[in-house]
Amino acid sequence: MNENCLKSDVKSMSQEDLKKLQLELLKKQVNRVYEKSRFYREKFDKVGLKPSDIKSLKDITKIPPTSREELEQNFINILTVPHSEIATIRLSSGTTGHPLRIAHTKKDIEMIAEASARRLIYHGATKNDVVQITSAYGLWQGAWSMHWGAEKIGACVIPVGPADSERQILLIKQFGTTILYAATNYHFRLVEVAKVLGDDLSKYNLTTAFCVAEKPTGAQIAFLKKECGYQRVISDYGATEFPGFSVNCAEDEDVHHVWADFYLVEVVDPETHEPLDEGEKGELVITSLQREAIPLIRYLSRDITEYIGFEKCACGLSHPKISAEIDREDSMTKIRGVTIFPSHIEFLLSNFPGLTGKCQILVDKRTPRHETTLRVETNNTLPVGAEEPLKSNIIAEVKNRVGITFNEVVFIASGQLENKYKKVVVTR
Ligand SMILES: [Zn+2]
């Protein structure tokens, strides 16, 4: 086992020591990417920045941020290792016509396993646990992270992946599953199916639920505890780009602790990218401090949350906190069976003169066909009579490139988009 894994000193390190460690790791990482990644070297050179200019944690703001589009389009140039050192690759839908590719070296995998193992141990897991994973493996990261972490602590892993719900329930019984890793909605589906079968999940050995994708509400947590006998219902936050990121606080379900030795976080204004103070809500910016193959340096996550800071928590961790109320600015959504990323539509809109590229998608699920409206921000220069043809062109372009026909396009003057950080508004 890697020596800095799971050691109580990493878990209980003080704020000062964690900051010291972060600075040391940041300097190392910045030097490394400048030397080995063409993409980052060019980024630094463009603003006349040298790795030696990073002398404090605050100096990180001197580095220009990296967008998801840049990550999608520059895989080869960001890569800091030769292909022979890549151990595995992950992929998710791109928003610019390129898929998002993330590579991991063996050391990266070890880091993700460590972070995931720590998260399990923090929530009371031991080698005696039986961990059933119901999420898809494949090219997504979540199931793999849980798998690697559970293996590392010596637990028994049941790597089911997506399967028939009756089968999942049968396995819970047969193997005495204690920890169930599933999409939040799927936990409820299993309760429903068990009821139809005349079964009762609270009779079995379940102790811990990890809820993926959506944060469960207080009422949902209480429901799952009652129906399944869980002692803990934990929300799981992360993404393919930043695996092994955080752990849901055991004392406050509305907070995640970010593993400070693996990731450095900031919150910035989503539009100007100016740093915001602790306690302010903004876009989460992530720097990976130890990743090798595809390091993230000031990566704009598109997730909107609040940075609460390093203050020591009642749970005993000093690792910095972020609010678990996270709005995915680029929340993937399915409309009439078509998967949509708002950023893909924004990318298309940015090619139209007169538009800022910003938009908001409204879906009315009360209507039988789930009527959709695309609210499009203009830069106030639309000439009279230009709106109607532009609407038709936008609808045609989005249909052609994304595969969905919007029922309506509404133009909104620059700065007037209500609740602008919410890219998808669903009315039920
Ligand atoms: Zn805590």
Coordinates of C-alpha atoms in Angstrom, one line a residue, residues 122-404:
Y122 CA -13.9 7.6 6.4
H123 CA -17.5 6.3 6.2
G124 CA -16.7 3.3 8.3
A125 CA -16.0 0.6 5.6
T126 CA -13.7 -2.2 6.3
K127 CA -12.3 -5.3 4.6
N128 CA -15.4 -7.1 5.8
D129 CA -17.7 -5.1 3.6
V130 CA -19.3 -6.3 0.4
V131 CA -19.5 -3.6 -2.1
Q132 CA -22.1 -3.9 -4.9
I133 CA -21.6 -1.6 -7.9
T134 CA -24.6 -1.1 -10.1
S135 CA -23.3 1.8 -12.2
A136 CA -21.9 1.3 -15.7
Y137 CA -18.2 0.5 -16.0
G138 CA -17.1 1.1 -19.6
L139 CA -15.5 4.4 -20.4
W140 CA -17.1 6.3 -17.5
Q141 CA -15.0 6.7 -14.3
G142 CA -17.4 6.5 -11.3
A143 CA -17.8 2.7 -11.0
W144 CA -14.1 2.2 -11.5
S145 CA -13.1 4.6 -8.7
M146 CA -15.4 2.8 -6.3
H147 CA -14.1 -0.6 -7.5
W148 CA -10.4 0.4 -7.1
G149 CA -11.1 1.9 -3.6
A150 CA -13.0 -1.1 -2.4
E151 CA -10.3 -3.5 -3.6
K152 CA -7.7 -1.4 -1.9
I153 CA -9.3 -1.7 1.5
G154 CA -9.6 -5.4 1.0
A155 CA -13.4 -5.4 0.7
C156 CA -15.3 -7.9 -1.5
V157 CA -16.4 -6.2 -4.7
I158 CA -19.5 -7.3 -6.7
P159 CA -19.0 -5.6 -10.0
V160 CA -22.5 -6.0 -11.4
G161 CA -22.8 -2.9 -13.4
P162 CA -26.3 -2.1 -14.8
A163 CA -28.4 -5.2 -14.6
D164 CA -32.0 -6.3 -14.2
S165 CA -33.3 -4.9 -10.8
E166 CA -34.5 -8.3 -9.7
R167 CA -31.0 -9.7 -10.2
Q168 CA -29.5 -6.8 -8.2
I169 CA -31.8 -7.6 -5.3
L170 CA -31.0 -11.3 -5.6
L171 CA -27.3 -10.5 -5.4
I172 CA -27.9 -8.2 -2.3
K173 CA -29.4 -11.2 -0.6
Q174 CA -27.0 -13.9 -1.9
F175 CA -23.8 -12.0 -1.2
G176 CA -24.9 -10.1 1.8
T177 CA -24.1 -6.8 0.2
T178 CA -23.4 -4.1 2.8
I179 CA -22.5 -1.1 0.6
L180 CA -24.6 -0.3 -2.5
Y181 CA -23.2 2.1 -5.1
A182 CA -25.9 3.3 -7.4
A183 CA -27.4 6.4 -9.2
T184 CA -29.6 8.2 -6.7
N185 CA -32.7 7.4 -8.7
Y186 CA -31.8 3.8 -9.0
H187 CA -31.8 3.4 -5.2
F188 CA -35.5 4.3 -5.3
R189 CA -36.1 2.0 -8.2
L190 CA -34.7 -1.0 -6.2
V191 CA -37.0 -0.2 -3.2
E192 CA -40.0 -0.1 -5.6
V193 CA -39.0 -3.4 -7.3
A194 CA -38.4 -5.1 -3.9
K195 CA -41.9 -4.0 -2.8
V196 CA -43.5 -5.5 -6.0
L197 CA -41.7 -8.7 -5.3
G198 CA -43.0 -8.7 -1.7
D199 CA -39.5 -8.3 -0.5
D200 CA -38.1 -5.9 2.2
L201 CA -34.5 -4.6 1.7
S202 CA -34.2 -3.7 5.3
K203 CA -34.1 -7.4 6.2
Y204 CA -30.6 -7.8 4.6
N205 CA -27.2 -6.6 5.5
L206 CA -27.2 -3.1 3.8
T207 CA -25.5 -0.4 5.9
T208 CA -24.3 2.2 3.4
A209 CA -25.7 3.8 0.2
F210 CA -23.5 5.8 -2.1
C211 CA -25.8 8.0 -4.3
V212 CA -24.3 9.0 -7.6
A213 CA -25.2 11.8 -10.0
E214 CA -27.8 13.7 -7.9
K215 CA -27.5 14.8 -4.3
P216 CA -30.3 13.1 -2.3
T217 CA -32.6 15.4 -0.3
G218 CA -33.0 15.1 3.5
A219 CA -36.4 13.4 2.9
Q220 CA -34.9 11.0 0.4
I221 CA -32.1 10.1 2.8
A222 CA -34.6 9.4 5.6
F223 CA -36.7 7.3 3.2
L224 CA -33.8 5.1 2.1
K225 CA -32.6 4.6 5.7
K226 CA -36.1 3.5 6.7
E227 CA -36.7 1.3 3.6
C228 CA -33.3 -0.4 3.4
G229 CA -32.0 -0.2 6.9
Y230 CA -29.0 2.0 5.9
Q231 CA -27.0 3.7 8.6
R232 CA -25.5 6.1 6.1
V233 CA -26.7 7.6 2.8
I234 CA -23.8 9.4 1.2
S235 CA -23.8 11.6 -1.9
D236 CA -21.0 11.1 -4.3
Y237 CA -19.5 14.0 -6.2
G238 CA -16.9 13.8 -9.0
A239 CA -16.5 13.7 -12.7
T240 CA -14.5 11.9 -15.3
E241 CA -12.1 14.8 -15.4
F242 CA -11.5 14.8 -11.7
P243 CA -11.8 11.4 -10.2
G244 CA -11.0 10.8 -6.5
F245 CA -11.9 14.3 -5.7
S246 CA -13.9 14.5 -2.5
V247 CA -15.8 12.9 0.3
N248 CA -19.3 13.8 1.6
C249 CA -19.0 15.0 5.2
A250 CA -20.2 12.5 7.8
E251 CA -21.5 15.3 10.1
D252 CA -23.0 17.6 7.4
E253 CA -24.6 16.0 4.3
D254 CA -24.6 19.4 2.6
V255 CA -20.8 19.6 2.5
H256 CA -18.1 17.8 0.6
H257 CA -14.4 17.7 1.8
V258 CA -12.0 18.0 -1.1
W259 CA -8.8 15.9 -0.6
A260 CA -6.3 18.7 -0.3
D261 CA -3.3 16.7 -1.2
F262 CA -4.8 15.6 -4.5
Y263 CA -6.8 18.7 -5.6
L264 CA -6.5 22.4 -5.1
V265 CA -9.8 24.3 -5.5
E266 CA -10.9 27.8 -6.0
V267 CA -14.2 29.4 -6.9
V268 CA -14.3 32.1 -9.6
D269 CA -16.9 34.3 -11.2
P270 CA -18.2 32.1 -14.0
E271 CA -18.1 35.0 -16.5
T272 CA -15.0 37.0 -15.7
H273 CA -13.1 34.2 -14.0
E274 CA -12.1 36.6 -11.3
P275 CA -11.4 34.8 -8.0
L276 CA -14.2 35.0 -5.4
D277 CA -13.8 34.9 -1.6
E278 CA -14.7 32.1 0.7
G279 CA -18.4 31.8 1.2
E280 CA -19.2 33.2 -2.3
K281 CA -21.0 31.1 -4.9
G282 CA -19.2 30.6 -8.2
E283 CA -17.6 28.2 -10.6
L284 CA -15.4 25.6 -9.1
V285 CA -11.9 25.7 -10.5
I286 CA -9.8 22.6 -10.0
T287 CA -6.1 21.9 -10.1
S288 CA -4.8 18.4 -9.8
L289 CA -1.7 18.3 -7.6
Q290 CA -0.5 14.8 -8.3
R291 CA -2.0 13.6 -11.5
E292 CA 0.4 12.6 -14.2
A293 CA -1.0 11.8 -17.6
I294 CA -3.6 14.6 -18.0
P295 CA -3.0 17.1 -15.2
L296 CA -5.6 19.8 -14.7
I297 CA -4.3 23.2 -14.1
R298 CA -7.1 25.7 -13.1
Y299 CA -9.7 23.6 -14.8
L300 CA -13.1 25.4 -15.2
S301 CA -15.4 22.6 -14.0
R302 CA -18.7 24.4 -15.0
D303 CA -20.1 23.4 -11.6
I304 CA -21.5 26.2 -9.5
T305 CA -20.9 25.8 -5.8
E306 CA -19.7 27.6 -2.7
Y307 CA -16.2 27.3 -1.4
I308 CA -16.3 27.1 2.4
G309 CA -12.6 26.8 3.1
F310 CA -10.2 25.0 5.4
E311 CA -11.8 25.5 8.7
K312 CA -11.6 22.3 10.8
C313 CA -14.9 20.4 10.7
A314 CA -16.8 18.6 13.5
C315 CA -16.1 15.3 11.6
G316 CA -12.3 15.8 12.3
L317 CA -11.2 16.6 8.8
S318 CA -9.4 19.9 7.9
H319 CA -9.6 19.2 4.2
P320 CA -11.3 22.2 2.6
K321 CA -15.1 22.2 2.2
I322 CA -17.4 23.0 -0.7
S323 CA -21.1 23.1 -0.6
A324 CA -22.7 19.8 -1.8
E325 CA -25.5 21.9 -3.4
I326 CA -23.9 21.9 -6.8
D327 CA -25.5 23.2 -10.0
R328 CA -24.0 21.6 -13.0
E329 CA -23.7 24.5 -15.3
D330 CA -23.4 22.1 -18.2
S331 CA -25.9 19.6 -16.9
M332 CA -26.4 16.9 -19.4
T333 CA -30.1 16.4 -20.1
K334 CA -32.2 14.0 -22.1
I335 CA -35.0 15.5 -24.1
R336 CA -37.3 13.2 -26.0
G337 CA -34.6 10.6 -25.9
V338 CA -31.8 12.8 -27.2
T339 CA -28.8 13.6 -24.9
I340 CA -28.0 17.3 -24.8
F341 CA -25.2 19.3 -23.4
P342 CA -26.0 23.0 -23.1
S343 CA -22.4 23.8 -23.9
H344 CA -22.7 22.0 -27.3
I345 CA -25.6 24.3 -28.2
E346 CA -23.7 27.3 -26.9
F347 CA -20.8 26.4 -29.0
L348 CA -23.1 26.3 -32.1
L349 CA -24.7 29.6 -31.1
S350 CA -21.4 31.4 -30.7
N351 CA -20.9 31.0 -34.5
F352 CA -24.0 33.2 -35.2
P353 CA -23.3 36.9 -35.5
G354 CA -25.4 39.0 -33.1
L355 CA -25.5 36.3 -30.4
T356 CA -23.3 36.0 -27.3
G357 CA -23.4 32.2 -27.4
K358 CA -25.1 32.0 -24.0
C359 CA -28.4 30.2 -23.7
Q360 CA -30.9 28.5 -21.4
I361 CA -33.0 25.4 -22.3
L362 CA -36.5 25.2 -21.0
V363 CA -38.3 21.9 -20.9
D364 CA -41.9 21.7 -20.0
K365 CA -42.5 18.1 -18.9
R366 CA -46.2 18.9 -18.2
T367 CA -46.8 18.8 -21.9
P368 CA -47.2 15.4 -23.6
R369 CA -44.3 16.0 -26.1
H370 CA -42.1 17.9 -23.5
E371 CA -42.2 21.2 -25.4
T372 CA -38.8 22.9 -25.5
T373 CA -37.8 26.5 -25.6
L374 CA -34.3 27.8 -26.3
R375 CA -33.6 31.1 -24.7
V376 CA -30.8 32.8 -26.6
E377 CA -28.8 35.8 -25.5
T378 CA -28.2 38.5 -28.0
N379 CA -25.5 41.2 -27.9
N380 CA -28.2 43.9 -28.7
T381 CA -27.2 44.3 -32.3
L382 CA -30.0 42.3 -34.0
P383 CA -31.3 44.5 -36.8
V384 CA -35.1 44.8 -37.2
G385 CA -36.6 41.9 -39.1
A386 CA -33.6 39.7 -38.5
E387 CA -35.2 37.7 -35.7
E388 CA -37.4 35.4 -37.6
P389 CA -34.9 34.1 -40.2
L390 CA -32.3 33.8 -37.4
K391 CA -34.7 31.7 -35.3
S392 CA -35.2 29.3 -38.3
N393 CA -31.5 29.1 -38.8
I394 CA -30.8 28.4 -35.1
I395 CA -33.6 25.7 -35.0
A396 CA -32.2 24.1 -38.2
E397 CA -28.5 24.2 -37.1
V398 CA -29.3 22.7 -33.6
K399 CA -31.5 20.0 -35.2
N400 CA -28.8 19.2 -37.7
R401 CA -25.9 19.1 -35.2
V402 CA -27.6 18.0 -32.0
G403 CA -30.6 16.1 -33.2
I404 CA -33.4 18.0 -31.4

